[in-house]
PDB file of C-alpha atoms in Angstrom:
ATOM      1  CA  GLU A   1      28.059 -74.857 -41.085  1.00  0.00           C
ATOM      2  CA  THR A   2      29.889 -78.170 -40.512  1.00  0.00           C
ATOM      3  CA  GLY A   3      27.191 -80.210 -41.387  1.00  0.00           C
ATOM      4  CA  VAL A   4      26.676 -81.049 -37.615  1.00  0.00           C
ATOM      5  CA  THR A   5      23.446 -79.513 -36.263  1.00  0.00           C
ATOM      6  CA  GLN A   6      21.745 -78.950 -33.249  1.00  0.00           C
ATOM      7  CA  THR A   7      18.833 -78.233 -31.274  1.00  0.00           C
ATOM      8  CA  PRO A   8      17.669 -76.518 -29.408  1.00  0.00           C
ATOM      9  CA  ARG A   9      20.296 -73.161 -30.214  1.00  0.00           C
ATOM     10  CA  HIS A  10      19.193 -72.655 -26.207  1.00  0.00           C
ATOM     11  CA  LEU A  11      17.045 -73.790 -23.732  1.00  0.00           C
ATOM     12  CA  VAL A  12      16.104 -72.875 -20.313  1.00  0.00           C
ATOM     13  CA  MET A  13      14.688 -75.269 -17.625  1.00  0.00           C
ATOM     14  CA  GLY A  14      13.357 -75.257 -13.550  1.00  0.00           C
ATOM     15  CA  MET A  15      15.427 -77.882 -11.770  1.00  0.00           C
ATOM     16  CA  THR A  16      12.210 -80.320 -11.565  1.00  0.00           C
ATOM     17  CA  ASN A  17      11.786 -80.229 -16.018  1.00  0.00           C
ATOM     18  CA  LYS A  18      12.343 -83.738 -17.970  1.00  0.00           C
ATOM     19  CA  LYS A  19      14.143 -81.836 -21.733  1.00  0.00           C
ATOM     20  CA  SER A  20      16.086 -83.360 -24.963  1.00  0.00           C
ATOM     21  CA  LEU A  21      18.405 -82.512 -26.313  1.00  0.00           C
ATOM     22  CA  LYS A  22      19.456 -83.882 -30.274  1.00  0.00           C
ATOM     23  CA  CYS A  23      22.391 -83.998 -31.782  1.00  0.00           C
ATOM     24  CA  GLU A  24      22.370 -84.855 -35.828  1.00  0.00           C
ATOM     25  CA  GLN A  25      25.328 -85.510 -38.248  1.00  0.00           C
ATOM     26  CA  HIS A  26      25.896 -85.603 -42.279  1.00  0.00           C
ATOM     27  CA  LEU A  27      28.884 -86.463 -42.802  1.00  0.00           C
ATOM     28  CA  GLY A  28      28.097 -90.664 -42.513  1.00  0.00           C
ATOM     29  CA  HIS A  29      30.273 -90.690 -39.537  1.00  0.00           C
ATOM     30  CA  ASN A  30      31.119 -93.267 -37.306  1.00  0.00           C
ATOM     31  CA  ALA A  31      31.688 -91.938 -33.742  1.00  0.00           C
ATOM     32  CA  MET A  32      29.954 -89.067 -32.122  1.00  0.00           C
ATOM     33  CA  TYR A  33      30.417 -87.287 -29.322  1.00  0.00           C
ATOM     34  CA  TRP A  34      28.828 -84.377 -26.406  1.00  0.00           C
ATOM     35  CA  TYR A  35      31.689 -82.462 -24.510  1.00  0.00           C
ATOM     36  CA  LYS A  36      30.403 -79.658 -21.941  1.00  0.00           C
ATOM     37  CA  GLN A  37      31.445 -76.541 -21.593  1.00  0.00           C
ATOM     38  CA  SER A  38      31.067 -74.023 -18.675  1.00  0.00           C
ATOM     39  CA  ALA A  39      32.202 -70.793 -18.085  1.00  0.00           C
ATOM     40  CA  LYS A  40      35.891 -70.588 -17.647  1.00  0.00           C
ATOM     41  CA  LYS A  41      36.598 -73.960 -17.382  1.00  0.00           C
ATOM     42  CA  PRO A  42      38.034 -75.818 -20.086  1.00  0.00           C
ATOM     43  CA  LEU A  43      35.174 -78.206 -22.556  1.00  0.00           C
ATOM     44  CA  GLU A  44      34.813 -81.822 -19.831  1.00  0.00           C
ATOM     45  CA  LEU A  45      34.123 -84.792 -22.946  1.00  0.00           C
ATOM     46  CA  MET A  46      30.941 -86.178 -21.300  1.00  0.00           C
ATOM     47  CA  PHE A  47      30.054 -89.121 -22.994  1.00  0.00           C
ATOM     48  CA  VAL A  48      31.249 -90.933 -26.830  1.00  0.00           C
ATOM     49  CA  TYR A  49      29.585 -93.665 -28.761  1.00  0.00           C
ATOM     50  CA  ASN A  50      31.167 -95.339 -31.146  1.00  0.00           C
ATOM     51  CA  PHE A  51      29.304 -97.265 -34.071  1.00  0.00           C
ATOM     52  CA  LYS A  52      26.060 -96.628 -32.176  1.00  0.00           C
ATOM     53  CA  GLU A  53      27.141 -98.184 -28.598  1.00  0.00           C
ATOM     54  CA  GLN A  54      28.487 -95.997 -25.887  1.00  0.00           C
ATOM     55  CA  THR A  55      31.938 -96.736 -25.274  1.00  0.00           C
ATOM     56  CA  GLU A  56      32.553 -93.749 -22.640  1.00  0.00           C
ATOM     57  CA  ASN A  57      31.022 -92.384 -20.012  1.00  0.00           C
ATOM     58  CA  ASN A  58      33.714 -89.315 -18.440  1.00  0.00           C
ATOM     59  CA  SER A  59      31.947 -89.818 -14.855  1.00  0.00           C
ATOM     60  CA  VAL A  60      28.785 -87.764 -15.821  1.00  0.00           C
ATOM     61  CA  PRO A  61      25.947 -87.857 -13.447  1.00  0.00           C
ATOM     62  CA  SER A  62      22.686 -89.745 -13.544  1.00  0.00           C
ATOM     63  CA  ARG A  63      20.891 -86.766 -14.374  1.00  0.00           C
ATOM     64  CA  PHE A  64      22.380 -86.737 -17.781  1.00  0.00           C
ATOM     65  CA  SER A  65      21.386 -90.023 -19.581  1.00  0.00           C
ATOM     66  CA  PRO A  66      22.807 -90.381 -23.507  1.00  0.00           C
ATOM     67  CA  GLU A  67      20.133 -92.231 -26.108  1.00  0.00           C
ATOM     68  CA  CYS A  68      21.955 -93.143 -29.967  1.00  0.00           C
ATOM     69  CA  PRO A  69      19.491 -94.727 -31.702  1.00  0.00           C
ATOM     70  CA  ASN A  70      21.701 -94.397 -34.804  1.00  0.00           C
ATOM     71  CA  SER A  71      25.141 -93.312 -35.926  1.00  0.00           C
ATOM     72  CA  SER A  72      23.627 -90.291 -37.755  1.00  0.00           C
ATOM     73  CA  HIS A  73      21.780 -88.566 -34.377  1.00  0.00           C
ATOM     74  CA  LEU A  74      22.683 -88.405 -30.030  1.00  0.00           C
ATOM     75  CA  PHE A  75      20.180 -87.846 -27.489  1.00  0.00           C
ATOM     76  CA  LEU A  76      20.983 -85.972 -23.980  1.00  0.00           C
ATOM     77  CA  HIS A  77      18.304 -86.241 -21.782  1.00  0.00           C
ATOM     78  CA  LEU A  78      18.580 -84.430 -19.249  1.00  0.00           C
ATOM     79  CA  HIS A  79      16.269 -84.307 -15.407  1.00  0.00           C
ATOM     80  CA  THR A  80      16.154 -82.866 -12.611  1.00  0.00           C
ATOM     81  CA  LEU A  81      18.802 -81.025 -13.560  1.00  0.00           C
ATOM     82  CA  GLN A  82      21.072 -77.965 -11.050  1.00  0.00           C
ATOM     83  CA  PRO A  83      22.279 -74.396 -11.664  1.00  0.00           C
ATOM     84  CA  GLU A  84      25.458 -75.631 -11.934  1.00  0.00           C
ATOM     85  CA  ASP A  85      24.927 -77.508 -14.522  1.00  0.00           C
ATOM     86  CA  SER A  86      24.078 -74.598 -16.159  1.00  0.00           C
ATOM     87  CA  ALA A  87      26.504 -74.997 -19.223  1.00  0.00           C
ATOM     88  CA  LEU A  88      26.864 -75.096 -23.422  1.00  0.00           C
ATOM     89  CA  TYR A  89      26.691 -78.528 -24.327  1.00  0.00           C
ATOM     90  CA  LEU A  90      28.530 -79.125 -27.350  1.00  0.00           C
ATOM     91  CA  CYS A  91      28.457 -82.808 -30.384  1.00  0.00           C
ATOM     92  CA  ALA A  92      31.087 -83.841 -32.231  1.00  0.00           C
ATOM     93  CA  SER A  93      31.740 -86.653 -34.617  1.00  0.00           C
ATOM     94  CA  SER A  94      34.212 -88.302 -36.647  1.00  0.00           C
ATOM     95  CA  GLN A  95      34.406 -91.014 -39.332  1.00  0.00           C
ATOM     96  CA  ASP A  96      36.864 -93.906 -37.912  1.00  0.00           C
ATOM     97  CA  PRO A  97      36.843 -94.085 -34.449  1.00  0.00           C
ATOM     98  CA  GLY A  98      40.356 -95.886 -33.985  1.00  0.00           C
ATOM     99  CA  GLY A  99      41.846 -93.724 -36.990  1.00  0.00           C
ATOM    100  CA  ALA A 100      44.735 -92.337 -37.435  1.00  0.00           C
ATOM    101  CA  GLY A 101      44.834 -87.818 -38.301  1.00  0.00           C
ATOM    102  CA  ASP A 102      42.708 -86.580 -40.795  1.00  0.00           C
ATOM    103  CA  ARG A 103      40.182 -89.551 -39.866  1.00  0.00           C
ATOM    104  CA  GLU A 104      40.188 -88.656 -35.878  1.00  0.00           C
ATOM    105  CA  THR A 105      39.749 -84.964 -37.090  1.00  0.00           C
ATOM    106  CA  GLN A 106      36.449 -84.279 -34.578  1.00  0.00           C
ATOM    107  CA  TYR A 107      33.608 -82.097 -36.177  1.00  0.00           C
ATOM    108  CA  PHE A 108      31.473 -79.626 -33.828  1.00  0.00           C
ATOM    109  CA  GLY A 109      27.463 -78.268 -33.617  1.00  0.00           C
ATOM    110  CA  PRO A 110      28.012 -75.176 -32.485  1.00  0.00           C
ATOM    111  CA  GLY A 111      26.391 -75.976 -29.189  1.00  0.00           C
ATOM    112  CA  THR A 112      22.931 -75.536 -26.829  1.00  0.00           C
ATOM    113  CA  ARG A 113      23.266 -72.882 -24.344  1.00  0.00           C
ATOM    114  CA  LEU A 114      21.154 -74.855 -21.169  1.00  0.00           C
ATOM    115  CA  LEU A 115      20.263 -72.398 -18.521  1.00  0.00           C
ATOM    116  CA  VAL A 116      19.214 -74.595 -15.489  1.00  0.00           C
ATOM    117  CA  LEU A 117      17.013 -72.300 -12.632  1.00  0.00           C
TER     118      LEU A 117
ATOM    119  CA  ASP L   1      46.856 -88.266 -23.761  1.00  0.00           C
ATOM    120  CA  ALA L   2      50.126 -86.346 -23.155  1.00  0.00           C
ATOM    121  CA  LYS L   3      49.829 -82.523 -22.036  1.00  0.00           C
ATOM    122  CA  THR L   4      50.065 -79.435 -23.764  1.00  0.00           C
ATOM    123  CA  THR L   5      51.324 -75.744 -22.601  1.00  0.00           C
ATOM    124  CA  GLN L   6      49.932 -72.402 -24.122  1.00  0.00           C
ATOM    125  CA  PRO L   7      50.533 -69.119 -23.053  1.00  0.00           C
ATOM    126  CA  ASN L   8      47.353 -67.531 -21.739  1.00  0.00           C
ATOM    127  CA  SER L   9      47.082 -64.903 -24.375  1.00  0.00           C
ATOM    128  CA  MET L  10      48.197 -63.375 -27.405  1.00  0.00           C
ATOM    129  CA  GLU L  11      47.802 -59.977 -28.938  1.00  0.00           C
ATOM    130  CA  SER L  12      48.779 -59.401 -32.151  1.00  0.00           C
ATOM    131  CA  ASN L  13      47.832 -56.776 -35.239  1.00  0.00           C
ATOM    132  CA  GLU L  14      45.678 -56.922 -38.488  1.00  0.00           C
ATOM    133  CA  GLU L  15      47.323 -58.601 -41.529  1.00  0.00           C
ATOM    134  CA  GLU L  16      49.769 -59.488 -39.358  1.00  0.00           C
ATOM    135  CA  PRO L  17      51.500 -63.367 -39.377  1.00  0.00           C
ATOM    136  CA  VAL L  18      50.534 -65.274 -35.463  1.00  0.00           C
ATOM    137  CA  HIS L  19      53.135 -67.687 -33.858  1.00  0.00           C
ATOM    138  CA  LEU L  20      50.839 -69.932 -31.281  1.00  0.00           C
ATOM    139  CA  PRO L  21      53.529 -71.690 -29.718  1.00  0.00           C
ATOM    140  CA  CYS L  22      52.657 -75.304 -27.817  1.00  0.00           C
ATOM    141  CA  ASN L  23      54.943 -77.037 -25.443  1.00  0.00           C
ATOM    142  CA  HIS L  24      54.825 -80.679 -25.593  1.00  0.00           C
ATOM    143  CA  SER L  25      57.220 -82.265 -23.473  1.00  0.00           C
ATOM    144  CA  THR L  26      56.257 -85.645 -22.834  1.00  0.00           C
ATOM    145  CA  ILE L  27      54.825 -86.869 -26.602  1.00  0.00           C
ATOM    146  CA  SER L  28      55.261 -90.509 -27.427  1.00  0.00           C
ATOM    147  CA  GLY L  29      56.206 -91.273 -30.420  1.00  0.00           C
ATOM    148  CA  THR L  30      53.044 -91.952 -31.550  1.00  0.00           C
ATOM    149  CA  ASP L  31      51.213 -88.757 -31.152  1.00  0.00           C
ATOM    150  CA  TYR L  32      49.272 -87.016 -33.877  1.00  0.00           C
ATOM    151  CA  ILE L  33      49.834 -82.460 -32.489  1.00  0.00           C
ATOM    152  CA  HIS L  34      45.707 -81.100 -33.372  1.00  0.00           C
ATOM    153  CA  TRP L  35      45.027 -77.916 -33.260  1.00  0.00           C
ATOM    154  CA  TYR L  36      41.353 -76.315 -32.789  1.00  0.00           C
ATOM    155  CA  ARG L  37      40.018 -73.591 -32.625  1.00  0.00           C
ATOM    156  CA  GLN L  38      36.688 -71.912 -30.937  1.00  0.00           C
ATOM    157  CA  LEU L  39      35.769 -68.786 -32.237  1.00  0.00           C
ATOM    158  CA  PRO L  40      32.604 -66.454 -29.988  1.00  0.00           C
ATOM    159  CA  SER L  41      29.365 -68.747 -29.905  1.00  0.00           C
ATOM    160  CA  GLN L  42      30.913 -71.228 -31.656  1.00  0.00           C
ATOM    161  CA  GLY L  43      32.126 -74.459 -30.996  1.00  0.00           C
ATOM    162  CA  PRO L  44      35.999 -75.751 -31.980  1.00  0.00           C
ATOM    163  CA  GLU L  45      36.966 -76.347 -35.784  1.00  0.00           C
ATOM    164  CA  TYR L  46      39.545 -78.210 -36.542  1.00  0.00           C
ATOM    165  CA  VAL L  47      42.780 -76.324 -37.302  1.00  0.00           C
ATOM    166  CA  ILE L  48      45.070 -78.485 -38.784  1.00  0.00           C
ATOM    167  CA  HIS L  49      47.449 -81.535 -37.367  1.00  0.00           C
ATOM    168  CA  GLY L  50      50.881 -83.713 -37.882  1.00  0.00           C
ATOM    169  CA  LEU L  51      53.273 -85.907 -36.882  1.00  0.00           C
ATOM    170  CA  THR L  52      56.961 -84.508 -38.041  1.00  0.00           C
ATOM    171  CA  SER L  53      56.882 -82.524 -41.048  1.00  0.00           C
ATOM    172  CA  ASN L  54      55.543 -79.258 -40.977  1.00  0.00           C
ATOM    173  CA  VAL L  55      52.208 -78.918 -42.598  1.00  0.00           C
ATOM    174  CA  ASN L  56      50.644 -77.061 -44.480  1.00  0.00           C
ATOM    175  CA  ASN L  57      46.612 -76.314 -45.623  1.00  0.00           C
ATOM    176  CA  ARG L  58      44.125 -73.270 -46.683  1.00  0.00           C
ATOM    177  CA  MET L  59      43.889 -72.175 -42.658  1.00  0.00           C
ATOM    178  CA  ALA L  60      47.470 -72.012 -41.052  1.00  0.00           C
ATOM    179  CA  SER L  61      50.487 -73.342 -41.585  1.00  0.00           C
ATOM    180  CA  LEU L  62      51.935 -76.008 -38.597  1.00  0.00           C
ATOM    181  CA  ALA L  63      55.926 -76.364 -37.598  1.00  0.00           C
ATOM    182  CA  ILE L  64      57.105 -78.628 -35.221  1.00  0.00           C
ATOM    183  CA  ALA L  65      59.850 -79.083 -33.854  1.00  0.00           C
ATOM    184  CA  GLU L  66      63.136 -81.565 -34.931  1.00  0.00           C
ATOM    185  CA  ASP L  67      62.864 -83.296 -31.550  1.00  0.00           C
ATOM    186  CA  ARG L  68      58.807 -83.107 -31.050  1.00  0.00           C
ATOM    187  CA  LYS L  69      58.906 -81.133 -28.244  1.00  0.00           C
ATOM    188  CA  SER L  70      57.173 -77.934 -29.092  1.00  0.00           C
ATOM    189  CA  SER L  71      55.189 -76.847 -32.165  1.00  0.00           C
ATOM    190  CA  THR L  72      54.301 -73.630 -33.370  1.00  0.00           C
ATOM    191  CA  LEU L  73      51.048 -72.854 -34.916  1.00  0.00           C
ATOM    192  CA  ILE L  74      50.750 -70.394 -37.644  1.00  0.00           C
ATOM    193  CA  LEU L  75      48.649 -67.764 -39.399  1.00  0.00           C
ATOM    194  CA  HIS L  76      50.735 -65.646 -42.262  1.00  0.00           C
ATOM    195  CA  ARG L  77      47.966 -63.064 -42.302  1.00  0.00           C
ATOM    196  CA  ALA L  78      45.866 -62.472 -39.850  1.00  0.00           C
ATOM    197  CA  THR L  79      42.252 -61.348 -39.685  1.00  0.00           C
ATOM    198  CA  LEU L  80      40.020 -60.145 -37.403  1.00  0.00           C
ATOM    199  CA  ARG L  81      37.816 -63.163 -38.157  1.00  0.00           C
ATOM    200  CA  ASP L  82      40.724 -65.704 -36.472  1.00  0.00           C
ATOM    201  CA  ALA L  83      40.497 -63.566 -32.657  1.00  0.00           C
ATOM    202  CA  ALA L  84      39.624 -67.120 -31.555  1.00  0.00           C
ATOM    203  CA  VAL L  85      40.664 -69.631 -28.781  1.00  0.00           C
ATOM    204  CA  TYR L  86      43.499 -71.995 -29.654  1.00  0.00           C
ATOM    205  CA  TYR L  87      43.761 -75.483 -28.549  1.00  0.00           C
ATOM    206  CA  CYS L  88      46.970 -77.473 -29.086  1.00  0.00           C
ATOM    207  CA  ILE L  89      45.962 -81.163 -28.720  1.00  0.00           C
ATOM    208  CA  LEU L  90      47.660 -84.503 -28.656  1.00  0.00           C
ATOM    209  CA  ARG L  91      46.402 -87.581 -29.626  1.00  0.00           C
ATOM    210  CA  ALA L  92      47.765 -90.018 -30.312  1.00  0.00           C
ATOM    211  CA  ARG L  93      47.596 -92.892 -33.174  1.00  0.00           C
ATOM    212  CA  GLY L  94      45.055 -94.831 -32.969  1.00  0.00           C
ATOM    213  CA  GLY L  95      43.267 -94.050 -29.981  1.00  0.00           C
ATOM    214  CA  GLY L  96      39.998 -95.062 -30.438  1.00  0.00           C
ATOM    215  CA  ALA L  97      36.706 -93.139 -30.119  1.00  0.00           C
ATOM    216  CA  ASP L  98      37.550 -91.625 -27.377  1.00  0.00           C
ATOM    217  CA  GLY L  99      37.039 -87.288 -26.748  1.00  0.00           C
ATOM    218  CA  LEU L 100      39.794 -84.898 -26.781  1.00  0.00           C
ATOM    219  CA  THR L 101      41.137 -83.662 -23.969  1.00  0.00           C
ATOM    220  CA  PHE L 102      40.969 -79.769 -24.171  1.00  0.00           C
ATOM    221  CA  GLY L 103      42.660 -77.452 -22.078  1.00  0.00           C
ATOM    222  CA  LYS L 104      42.896 -73.845 -21.076  1.00  0.00           C
ATOM    223  CA  GLY L 105      44.203 -73.396 -24.814  1.00  0.00           C
ATOM    224  CA  THR L 106      45.747 -69.313 -26.045  1.00  0.00           C
ATOM    225  CA  HIS L 107      42.995 -66.327 -27.110  1.00  0.00           C
ATOM    226  CA  LEU L 108      44.307 -64.684 -29.503  1.00  0.00           C
ATOM    227  CA  ILE L 109      43.407 -60.641 -29.862  1.00  0.00           C
ATOM    228  CA  ILE L 110      43.499 -59.208 -33.175  1.00  0.00           C
ATOM    229  CA  GLN L 111      43.610 -55.373 -32.962  1.00  0.00           C
ATOM    230  CA  PRO L 112      42.708 -53.987 -36.120  1.00  0.00           C
TER     231      PRO L 112
END
């Protein structure tokens, strides 16, 4: 148990559906992240939120829309996805944006396994 | 973040020490060396990090070369539960809340 939870753990959706992934951290951290892990590819950073403000969008298509209503919750809204978007979506948090060493350690949730049909 | 190079895979026997190498010849003076691992069907988890001196914690040890161009993660007594992909990642001090840059890592196989 890392203190970062993600729901749902598994999701199957059609290309015309709209769904949302939820992440919650119970660690009192100030930064939250979305990563994508496709089969046989390294983890890719998608979005970074720092004190609820988006600080990085790693050239992610607009069919992925993040939302961070507070420093404990992070959502990834999905619409009109493509089959190649099928992947493991991981959420992470860290304590102190701009910190060093210990305060930069990222804690990951278990991920949501997404299948787009 | 500077680039790291790791072997694609390594194999070891249970209850033996494992030394996982990482080369980072372009490391800068302010880069921390972080190690994460990802067990099957789980998200990555932090293992250890260091700057210049060798580091120990309950999970592993990190040996850093004097010129800092390479490092080695040491699992002192591997168990089957240590089978995972291990990632060596450089992070600039004060690098901000930017994400981690993962490579392909080393797939560690533990034989019983």
